[in-house]
Amino acid sequence: MTLKIIIFEIVDSKNLELQSQYAKKEQIFQASTQHSPAISCPRDHMSPMTGIQNFLGSFISGNVQNEESSSTSSPDIENATGEFSEIRKDKNETPENYTLVIKEQKKRGHEDLEKEETHGIRYEKLKKAKRQEPQFMCCSENPDLTYSNFNHQCTSGAPDCRIRPNDIYWVPRKQQGEFQEAVCTTCFKEMGNKDGWKQEKNINDRIEEVFKCQECSGLWHQCCSFFYGEPEQFLCRTCAPEAFKLMLDASGSSPDSNFIEERINGFLEEALEEDQEFQKISVRTFYSADDSVKTGDLAPPSWKSKFIAKYGTVIKFASRAIHVFQRQNNVDQIVFSIFASEYRNLRKTWMVIDCLDSIKMFEPVSLRTKVYQELVLIYFDLARNIGLSHSYLWADPPIQGDNYIFPVKPANQPSPTPTMLENWYLTVMEKGKSNGIVKEFRSFAEEKELKKFKKPTEIPIFHNSLWSSLMAVYDVVGKPQKLWKSLSAEWESHGSDNWFIEFNEVEKDEQSEGMCQERLHEILLKKEELQYHCMENSWQFGNPRRARYASVGLINLM
C-alpha cells in the first residue's frame, strides 16, 4: 500500500499504465533480494522498503531524464566481486521502457564512470596548471647563470703575458685571417703607433639558458637538465628518463682502460677509512697508432739535416688519452685526464706525458692527491707492459687562470707552482722505484752529467717537448755552432724540472696484446680538440653543477 502511494506521488496520470508494472517489479525485486547473493548491501543492513526505494529511484529517474541528459545514470546493482547481478524477470511482462533502461545501465557500467572520473581529474589538473606560473623542477637553488671567463694570451710577444678576466685590452679595429691580435693594457702603453686600435673588456657574455619541458612545462636550468639539444625539443628527465645517459656503460671499455680501472679501484678500496664511502672510478681510453711529425718541424733550422740523418724525415708516434671519472650522485664526473705520446722508432722506446690535468672534485678529498699520483704510476706500468722502456717527464704547470685541459676549474683550485709540481712528480717516481715499476730516474742536470751531452742531436726531442721548443728559440739561421752555447743559459733553470726515467722490464702477457687496439675519437683523443669543444659549448668545471653537466656532455660524445 505504501509502495502505491509513493508511485502515485511521482508519476502523473499519463503513466497509469506503468503503475501496475511497477507493482509487479516490486514483487520481482523482493524475490531477488531474498534469493540472490549478488546484492551489494548485506540484507541485515537494508530493509526491503529501502531496497525498493533505491531501485525505483534509479528506475524512475532513468525515465524522467531523457536520453539527451548529460548526467550519468546509476549503474546496475553490483556484487562483492565487482560484477553486475542479473535481475530475474519474466520477459513477457517486461515493458519496453524498462528493458531499454536496464540495457543502458549495463552498457555504461563502471567503464564509463571511470572514464568520466579520469577526464575530470585531467581537466582539473589542466585548469590548475594554466592558473599557475611554470615552476623550476631541477633544484631549489638560484644559481648565477652567467658563465665565467678565463685568461687570453697577450699577442705582444711576451710568452707569459696574459689578459685576465675583466681586464681591459686592445684589438685592431680591422682584423683579417685566423690570427687575431689582442694586447693587454700594459703592453699597449709601450706600443708606438696606437692608431686603429679599439678597447675591449675580457668578459664572457654568454648566459646559461633556462629550458621549458615541452611535455610538463617545468623549467630547468641548462646545466641541471643534462640536455644538449635545441631548446624547443627539450623533454625533461621526468617525462623522458630513457633519453638521458648520465653514466658510462660497459660498451666503452677496452683492455687498457680495464687495466687502469681495476688497479685504481683496488687502490681506492684499500686506502679508504671505515667511515669513507667507496665511489666507483671508471676509465675510458682512446688510442691512435698512426700519428707522426716531420723531423724538420721538431729540429732547429740550422741543425735540420743532422736531426734528419739521425731520426729520418718523419718521427712516428702513437697518441693515447686517458680520462678518469668518479660516480658522484648518480653521475660519472670527470676528475683527471692524461694525454701522452708513445715513440717506438727513436733508437729507444719512450712514453712521454704531454700534459695531465685534474679537477678538484674527487671524493674523499683526503685521497685525491694519492689517487692522481697512483694513476700516473699505473700508466707507467701499462707502458712497460706494452714494451716501452723509458719515459720523459717535464713539470710544466699552467699559469693561473689558463685553460690547460679543463676550462674554468674551481676557484679553490690554484695552479701549482713549479716547485710544487716538481715535488709532486718526484713523489710519483720515488714510489714507482720502491714498488719495482721504475728502475732509475734522473733529472736533466744528472742526465747531462752522466751522458756528457756535447751537441743538440744528443738530447732526445719529442713532439711539443721542452728541448725542441728551446732549440727553436735559441737557433740562429746560418750559425749552427752558436746554438749549443746559447742553450747553456737554460741548463741551470731547467736542470731539475724534467727527468729521464727507465722502467724495469716485465714479461708480456695476453692482456698486454690488446692494450694498443686502435680507438679513435676526433675530440677526446686530442687535448686541443677537447679544450676547444668545451669552450665552444660553455662546458665549464668551476662548480659541481656545471662540472657534472660538462662531464655528461663528454660521456655523450663516447
XYZ file of C-alpha atoms in Angstrom:
558
model
C 0.000 0.000 0.000
C 2.847 2.335 0.859
C 4.528 1.498 -2.409
C 1.484 2.529 -4.453
C 1.267 5.856 -2.633
C 4.916 6.589 -3.442
C 4.398 5.715 -7.088
C 1.266 7.820 -7.403
C 3.097 10.804 -5.952
C 5.852 10.514 -8.538
C 4.146 9.687 -11.808
C 1.406 11.673 -13.423
C -1.879 10.493 -14.851
C -0.347 9.730 -18.208
C 1.682 6.904 -16.637
C -1.237 4.978 -15.128
C -0.411 2.009 -17.262
C 3.076 1.832 -15.738
C 1.739 1.719 -12.185
C 0.717 -1.910 -12.364
C 4.075 -2.690 -13.978
C 5.919 -1.063 -11.075
C 3.893 -3.123 -8.639
C 4.916 -6.269 -10.464
C 8.536 -5.136 -10.444
C 8.245 -4.719 -6.661
C 7.369 -8.376 -6.363
C 10.207 -9.387 -8.670
C 12.700 -7.254 -6.736
C 11.609 -8.630 -3.369
C 12.050 -12.118 -4.703
C 15.549 -11.269 -5.960
C 16.617 -9.779 -2.613
C 15.535 -12.920 -0.835
C 17.234 -15.427 -3.132
C 20.081 -13.693 -4.972
C 23.515 -13.448 -3.245
C 24.573 -10.736 -5.672
C 23.139 -7.722 -3.836
C 25.920 -5.303 -2.900
C 24.481 -4.364 0.527
C 24.012 -7.136 3.148
C 20.353 -7.933 3.844
C 20.690 -7.276 7.579
C 21.702 -3.651 6.796
C 18.995 -2.922 4.194
C 15.285 -3.073 4.781
C 13.032 -4.288 1.940
C 11.485 -0.843 1.631
C 14.914 0.840 1.373
C 15.907 -1.535 -1.394
C 12.681 -0.890 -3.263
C 13.078 2.872 -2.935
C 16.628 2.716 -4.202
C 15.652 0.516 -7.076
C 12.610 2.534 -8.081
C 14.509 5.815 -7.613
C 17.063 4.823 -10.197
C 14.430 3.318 -12.448
C 12.112 6.311 -12.358
C 14.976 8.797 -12.736
C 16.062 6.871 -15.775
C 12.621 7.511 -17.327
C 12.230 11.065 -16.124
C 15.673 12.058 -17.502
C 15.573 11.728 -21.250
C 18.396 10.257 -23.334
C 19.790 13.695 -24.099
C 20.675 14.295 -20.445
C 24.398 14.707 -19.746
C 24.221 13.209 -16.228
C 25.320 9.653 -15.568
C 22.683 7.028 -14.721
C 23.264 4.829 -11.718
C 24.875 1.535 -12.641
C 23.174 -1.785 -12.204
C 23.354 -3.397 -8.757
C 26.920 -4.551 -8.081
C 28.052 -7.564 -6.064
C 31.153 -8.053 -3.941
C 33.258 -9.240 -6.905
C 32.568 -6.105 -8.919
C 30.192 -7.907 -11.357
C 26.636 -6.854 -12.096
C 23.806 -9.081 -10.875
C 21.163 -10.235 -13.264
C 17.680 -9.310 -12.091
C 15.342 -12.243 -12.716
C 12.323 -11.216 -14.759
C 9.642 -12.585 -16.930
C 10.361 -11.431 -20.457
C 6.687 -11.403 -21.332
C 5.946 -8.941 -18.544
C 8.905 -6.540 -19.157
C 7.808 -3.225 -20.678
C 9.847 -1.711 -23.476
C 10.932 1.255 -21.362
C 12.163 -0.972 -18.568
C 14.210 -3.105 -20.995
C 15.872 -0.048 -22.506
C 16.798 1.290 -19.093
C 18.371 -1.992 -17.965
C 20.355 -2.323 -21.231
C 21.556 1.268 -20.963
C 22.668 0.743 -17.389
C 24.634 -2.405 -18.251
C 26.170 -0.769 -21.285
C 27.659 2.086 -19.300
C 28.655 0.409 -16.018
C 31.940 1.080 -14.285
C 33.905 1.611 -17.505
C 32.067 4.819 -18.346
C 32.215 6.018 -14.775
C 35.989 5.511 -14.651
C 36.421 7.331 -17.951
C 34.402 10.287 -16.754
C 36.307 10.362 -13.475
C 39.689 10.268 -15.296
C 38.661 13.039 -17.670
C 37.532 15.069 -14.700
C 40.868 14.700 -12.910
C 42.817 15.619 -16.046
C 40.597 18.633 -16.624
C 41.114 19.859 -13.066
C 44.902 19.397 -13.368
C 44.914 21.278 -16.658
C 42.943 24.160 -15.151
C 45.318 24.251 -12.170
C 48.397 24.200 -14.426
C 47.027 27.052 -16.505
C 46.424 29.117 -13.376
C 49.984 28.596 -12.094
C 53.240 30.022 -13.404
C 55.798 27.427 -14.669
C 57.941 26.194 -11.786
C 61.610 25.164 -11.637
C 61.737 21.388 -11.369
C 65.511 20.867 -11.149
C 66.754 22.397 -7.900
C 65.934 24.835 -5.143
C 68.973 26.974 -5.878
C 69.071 30.359 -7.543
C 72.457 29.974 -9.284
C 74.430 32.636 -11.058
C 73.630 31.906 -14.705
C 76.490 33.968 -16.108
C 79.443 31.938 -17.360
C 82.939 32.547 -16.026
C 85.755 33.811 -18.203
C 89.411 32.795 -18.458
C 92.783 34.154 -19.498
C 93.528 35.269 -23.045
C 97.031 35.240 -24.473
C 98.521 38.669 -24.988
C 99.927 38.646 -28.518
C 102.560 41.300 -27.863
C 105.289 38.642 -27.815
C 105.881 38.022 -24.100
C 105.173 34.274 -23.579
C 103.808 34.648 -20.043
C 101.787 37.814 -20.613
C 98.051 37.308 -20.079
C 94.807 39.241 -20.390
C 92.939 38.157 -17.266
C 89.147 38.069 -16.708
C 87.580 41.533 -16.543
C 90.827 43.183 -17.767
C 90.750 45.911 -20.422
C 92.691 45.037 -23.589
C 93.159 46.364 -27.107
C 92.487 44.948 -30.569
C 92.864 46.351 -34.112
C 89.614 47.764 -35.482
C 90.047 45.647 -38.586
C 91.408 42.108 -38.306
C 91.728 39.542 -41.062
C 92.776 35.919 -41.090
C 92.812 33.297 -38.341
C 95.374 35.075 -36.166
C 93.616 37.631 -34.009
C 95.691 40.198 -32.162
C 94.888 41.136 -28.561
C 97.221 43.255 -26.444
C 96.995 43.845 -22.709
C 96.916 47.420 -21.374
C 100.495 47.265 -20.081
C 101.922 46.196 -23.438
C 99.632 48.604 -25.306
C 101.085 51.560 -23.395
C 104.540 50.599 -24.640
C 103.426 50.448 -28.292
C 104.467 53.258 -30.601
C 101.641 53.549 -33.136
C 98.259 53.239 -31.437
C 96.123 54.329 -34.395
C 93.374 51.959 -35.499
C 93.038 50.123 -32.179
C 89.923 49.843 -30.017
C 89.352 48.950 -26.392
C 87.542 45.817 -25.210
C 86.956 44.035 -21.909
C 87.655 40.382 -21.185
C 84.185 39.262 -20.115
C 82.033 36.285 -21.039
C 78.666 37.496 -22.308
C 77.123 34.031 -22.567
C 74.266 33.254 -20.162
C 73.139 29.795 -19.111
C 69.768 29.083 -20.693
C 66.580 28.024 -18.950
C 64.733 25.190 -20.714
C 60.972 24.576 -20.637
C 59.829 20.973 -20.914
C 57.555 20.507 -23.926
C 55.510 17.914 -22.022
C 55.027 19.161 -18.443
C 56.075 22.832 -18.877
C 58.509 22.544 -15.960
C 61.560 24.837 -16.023
C 65.158 23.563 -15.817
C 68.495 25.340 -15.633
C 70.529 24.212 -18.615
C 73.296 22.646 -16.510
C 70.742 20.887 -14.284
C 68.913 19.477 -17.298
C 71.706 17.339 -18.840
C 70.111 18.237 -22.181
C 72.345 19.158 -25.135
C 69.881 19.651 -27.990
C 67.719 22.506 -29.232
C 65.569 24.171 -26.516
C 62.328 23.667 -28.455
C 62.922 19.889 -28.359
C 63.533 19.665 -24.621
C 61.813 16.908 -22.661
C 62.896 16.699 -19.042
C 64.212 13.635 -17.236
C 60.840 13.143 -15.538
C 58.940 12.985 -18.802
C 61.593 11.145 -20.865
C 64.012 9.392 -18.473
C 65.148 6.923 -21.115
C 66.627 9.733 -23.229
C 69.305 10.648 -20.684
C 72.687 8.926 -20.277
C 74.393 10.166 -17.114
C 76.827 7.313 -16.537
C 79.327 5.374 -18.608
C 78.285 1.982 -19.893
C 80.366 -1.132 -20.467
C 80.424 -0.669 -24.242
C 83.133 1.984 -23.975
C 85.663 -0.132 -22.111
C 88.852 -1.569 -23.641
C 91.753 -3.753 -22.395
C 93.897 -0.746 -21.421
C 91.014 1.052 -19.691
C 90.137 -2.145 -17.802
C 93.791 -2.490 -16.726
C 93.813 1.020 -15.230
C 90.287 0.846 -13.825
C 90.773 -2.404 -11.918
C 94.031 -1.240 -10.411
C 92.829 2.196 -9.319
C 89.585 0.897 -7.773
C 91.584 -1.694 -5.843
C 93.922 1.036 -4.605
C 90.972 3.221 -3.559
C 89.221 0.445 -1.643
C 92.367 -0.313 0.339
C 93.068 3.350 1.086
C 89.570 4.254 2.326
C 88.942 4.575 6.049
C 85.973 2.849 7.671
C 83.742 5.923 7.613
C 84.541 6.818 3.984
C 82.261 5.767 1.157
C 83.564 3.922 -1.893
C 82.594 5.711 -5.105
C 83.466 3.802 -8.242
C 86.125 5.090 -10.616
C 85.660 4.468 -14.333
C 88.327 4.883 -17.016
C 87.988 5.410 -20.760
C 90.968 5.475 -23.102
C 91.478 6.418 -26.751
C 94.416 5.359 -28.875
C 95.849 6.083 -32.315
C 98.992 4.317 -33.567
C 99.419 6.360 -36.748
C 100.388 9.855 -35.658
C 103.606 11.400 -36.919
C 105.515 14.635 -37.174
C 108.141 15.761 -39.669
C 111.581 15.733 -38.124
C 112.287 19.123 -39.665
C 109.373 20.578 -37.694
C 110.972 19.482 -34.413
C 114.572 20.326 -35.228
C 116.121 23.805 -35.162
C 116.599 25.017 -38.780
C 120.390 25.182 -38.520
C 120.509 21.536 -37.386
C 117.690 20.172 -39.518
C 119.838 17.971 -41.769
C 121.675 16.480 -38.798
C 118.469 15.553 -36.975
C 117.038 14.013 -40.169
C 120.210 11.962 -40.542
C 119.671 10.621 -37.011
C 115.884 10.114 -36.926
C 114.777 10.068 -40.550
C 112.418 12.503 -42.254
C 109.412 11.537 -40.133
C 109.106 10.672 -36.458
C 106.173 8.343 -35.860
C 104.372 8.043 -32.554
C 101.147 6.792 -31.035
C 98.728 9.075 -29.180
C 96.903 7.968 -26.049
C 94.281 9.784 -23.982
C 93.179 8.524 -20.562
C 90.028 10.004 -18.993
C 89.093 9.160 -15.411
C 85.579 9.534 -13.945
C 84.155 9.055 -10.466
C 80.490 8.279 -9.793
C 79.002 11.047 -7.664
C 75.244 11.484 -7.081
C 74.476 9.015 -9.897
C 76.595 10.983 -12.373
C 80.033 9.985 -13.681
C 82.078 13.121 -13.004
C 85.391 13.514 -14.869
C 88.221 14.216 -12.418
C 91.514 13.526 -14.223
C 92.946 13.227 -17.735
C 96.313 12.338 -19.289
C 97.419 12.989 -22.854
C 100.567 11.098 -23.856
C 102.711 10.123 -26.847
C 104.428 6.757 -27.303
C 107.525 6.505 -29.511
C 108.995 3.283 -30.897
C 111.462 4.476 -33.562
C 113.856 6.724 -31.602
C 116.514 4.045 -31.005
C 114.896 3.634 -27.587
C 111.192 3.289 -26.882
C 109.679 6.182 -24.966
C 106.441 7.108 -23.229
C 106.040 10.879 -22.847
C 103.282 12.514 -20.799
C 102.471 15.605 -22.833
C 100.119 17.010 -20.204
C 97.821 15.981 -17.397
C 95.132 17.892 -15.575
C 92.726 17.337 -12.697
C 89.543 18.828 -11.270
C 89.403 19.344 -7.527
C 86.231 17.308 -7.049
C 87.463 13.817 -6.290
C 85.975 12.289 -3.123
C 87.180 11.803 -0.457
C 89.372 14.899 -0.535
C 91.979 13.265 1.702
C 92.838 10.720 -1.034
C 92.712 12.988 -4.059
C 96.462 13.544 -4.475
C 97.315 9.914 -3.751
C 94.789 8.661 -6.322
C 96.062 11.021 -9.031
C 99.679 10.010 -8.383
C 98.684 6.345 -8.446
C 97.047 6.858 -11.843
C 100.374 8.080 -13.279
C 102.145 5.039 -11.817
C 99.542 2.676 -13.273
C 100.145 4.233 -16.689
C 103.896 3.698 -16.196
C 103.130 0.041 -15.510
C 100.888 -0.201 -18.583
C 103.648 1.382 -20.709
C 106.243 -1.203 -19.727
C 103.673 -3.967 -20.304
C 103.350 -2.871 -23.939
C 107.103 -2.802 -24.491
C 108.066 0.802 -23.725
C 111.327 1.014 -21.791
C 111.708 4.737 -20.997
C 109.685 7.782 -20.053
C 110.288 11.508 -20.169
C 108.554 13.967 -17.831
C 108.526 17.749 -17.787
C 106.978 19.626 -14.851
C 105.308 22.483 -16.705
C 102.495 23.992 -14.599
C 99.993 26.271 -16.322
C 99.670 29.938 -15.461
C 96.850 30.598 -13.005
C 93.645 31.221 -14.964
C 94.803 29.452 -18.141
C 92.715 26.647 -19.606
C 95.154 23.732 -19.512
C 92.733 20.930 -20.392
C 89.538 21.668 -18.454
C 88.175 25.217 -18.841
C 87.417 27.221 -15.692
C 88.309 24.991 -12.774
C 87.094 25.602 -9.189
C 88.188 28.893 -7.632
C 89.730 26.994 -4.707
C 91.996 25.039 -7.069
C 95.074 27.182 -7.704
C 97.651 26.131 -10.264
C 100.701 24.536 -8.613
C 103.961 26.436 -8.535
C 106.907 24.905 -10.453
C 108.436 23.695 -7.178
C 105.151 22.111 -6.055
C 104.763 20.238 -9.337
C 108.388 19.082 -9.296
C 107.885 17.630 -5.819
C 104.610 16.021 -6.940
C 106.405 14.140 -9.760
C 109.331 13.237 -7.518
C 106.888 11.522 -5.143
C 105.463 9.523 -8.067
C 108.882 8.408 -9.290
C 110.114 7.515 -5.799
C 107.071 5.337 -5.209
C 107.484 3.774 -8.670
C 111.040 2.878 -7.771
C 110.026 1.373 -4.422
C 107.344 -0.867 -5.946
C 109.522 -2.090 -8.809
C 107.945 -0.265 -11.760
C 110.743 2.317 -12.136
C 114.326 1.133 -12.375
C 116.004 4.542 -12.317
C 115.222 8.213 -12.897
C 117.498 11.226 -13.330
C 116.934 14.952 -13.687
C 118.238 16.681 -16.803
C 121.221 18.031 -14.901
C 122.072 14.491 -13.735
C 121.482 13.015 -17.197
C 123.638 15.652 -18.833
C 126.441 14.970 -16.399
C 126.197 11.211 -16.982
C 125.840 11.266 -20.777
C 128.174 14.214 -21.354
C 125.907 15.945 -23.892
C 128.062 17.938 -26.315
C 125.708 18.827 -29.158
C 121.966 19.324 -29.750
C 121.385 15.983 -31.508
C 122.393 14.138 -28.333
C 119.345 15.450 -26.481
C 116.193 13.412 -27.272
C 113.469 15.577 -28.782
C 109.735 14.865 -28.697
C 106.638 16.492 -30.122
C 105.742 19.573 -28.008
C 108.603 18.853 -25.598
C 110.829 21.264 -23.684
C 114.120 20.982 -25.553
C 112.673 21.030 -29.035
C 110.924 24.319 -28.215
C 114.026 25.876 -26.624
C 116.223 24.946 -29.589
C 113.836 26.761 -31.900
C 114.013 29.876 -29.694
C 117.839 29.986 -29.492
C 118.686 28.912 -33.025
C 120.260 31.470 -35.356
C 119.858 30.676 -39.032
C 123.210 30.018 -40.661
C 125.058 29.804 -37.354
C 124.647 26.243 -36.042
C 127.763 26.466 -33.893
C 126.113 29.121 -31.685
C 123.074 27.011 -30.718
C 124.798 24.826 -28.149
C 126.380 27.797 -26.411
C 123.099 29.694 -26.399
C 121.265 26.719 -24.879
C 123.650 26.716 -21.930
C 121.629 29.592 -20.495
C 118.857 27.051 -19.826
C 120.999 24.336 -18.201
C 120.514 25.670 -14.685
C 116.881 26.838 -14.848
C 115.698 23.560 -16.406
C 118.183 21.262 -14.747
C 115.647 19.945 -12.213
C 112.183 20.220 -13.823
C 112.495 17.409 -16.397
C 113.531 13.801 -15.954
C 114.628 10.723 -17.863
C 113.045 7.535 -16.483
C 113.958 3.901 -17.112
C 111.441 1.125 -16.424
C 112.093 -2.344 -15.102
C 111.386 -4.954 -17.733
C 108.276 -7.101 -17.425
C 107.150 -10.196 -19.296
C 104.326 -9.613 -21.774
C 101.087 -11.500 -21.268
C 97.890 -11.977 -23.254
C 96.297 -8.936 -21.673
C 99.063 -6.619 -22.884
C 98.426 -7.607 -26.503
C 95.098 -5.753 -26.543
C 96.302 -2.557 -24.913
C 97.278 -0.962 -28.217
C 93.999 -1.530 -30.011
C 93.037 1.456 -32.133
C 90.284 3.509 -30.560
C 89.925 6.831 -32.323
C 87.958 9.926 -31.387
C 88.225 13.278 -33.131
C 87.635 15.227 -29.894
C 88.585 13.081 -26.901
C 91.938 11.887 -28.281
C 93.471 15.359 -28.678
C 93.922 17.912 -25.905
C 93.395 20.920 -28.177
C 90.209 19.483 -29.682
C 88.770 18.632 -26.271
C 89.570 22.059 -24.902
C 88.102 23.838 -27.933
C 84.910 21.756 -27.804
C 84.411 22.561 -24.117
C 84.926 26.265 -24.707
C 82.586 26.362 -27.722
C 79.785 24.732 -25.711
C 80.492 26.622 -22.468
C 81.282 23.380 -20.662
C 82.959 24.612 -17.516
C 84.160 22.917 -14.327
C 84.058 25.721 -11.757
C 81.365 24.153 -9.537
C 79.795 20.688 -9.174
C 76.620 21.563 -11.093
C 78.471 22.752 -14.181
C 81.234 20.157 -13.880
C 78.680 17.335 -13.971
C 76.914 18.885 -16.947
C 80.239 19.107 -18.820
C 81.142 15.548 -17.774
C 77.875 14.123 -19.080
C 78.428 16.094 -22.286
C 81.756 14.266 -22.684
C 80.102 10.931 -21.868
C 77.549 11.519 -24.610
C 80.405 12.005 -27.084
C 81.688 8.494 -26.378
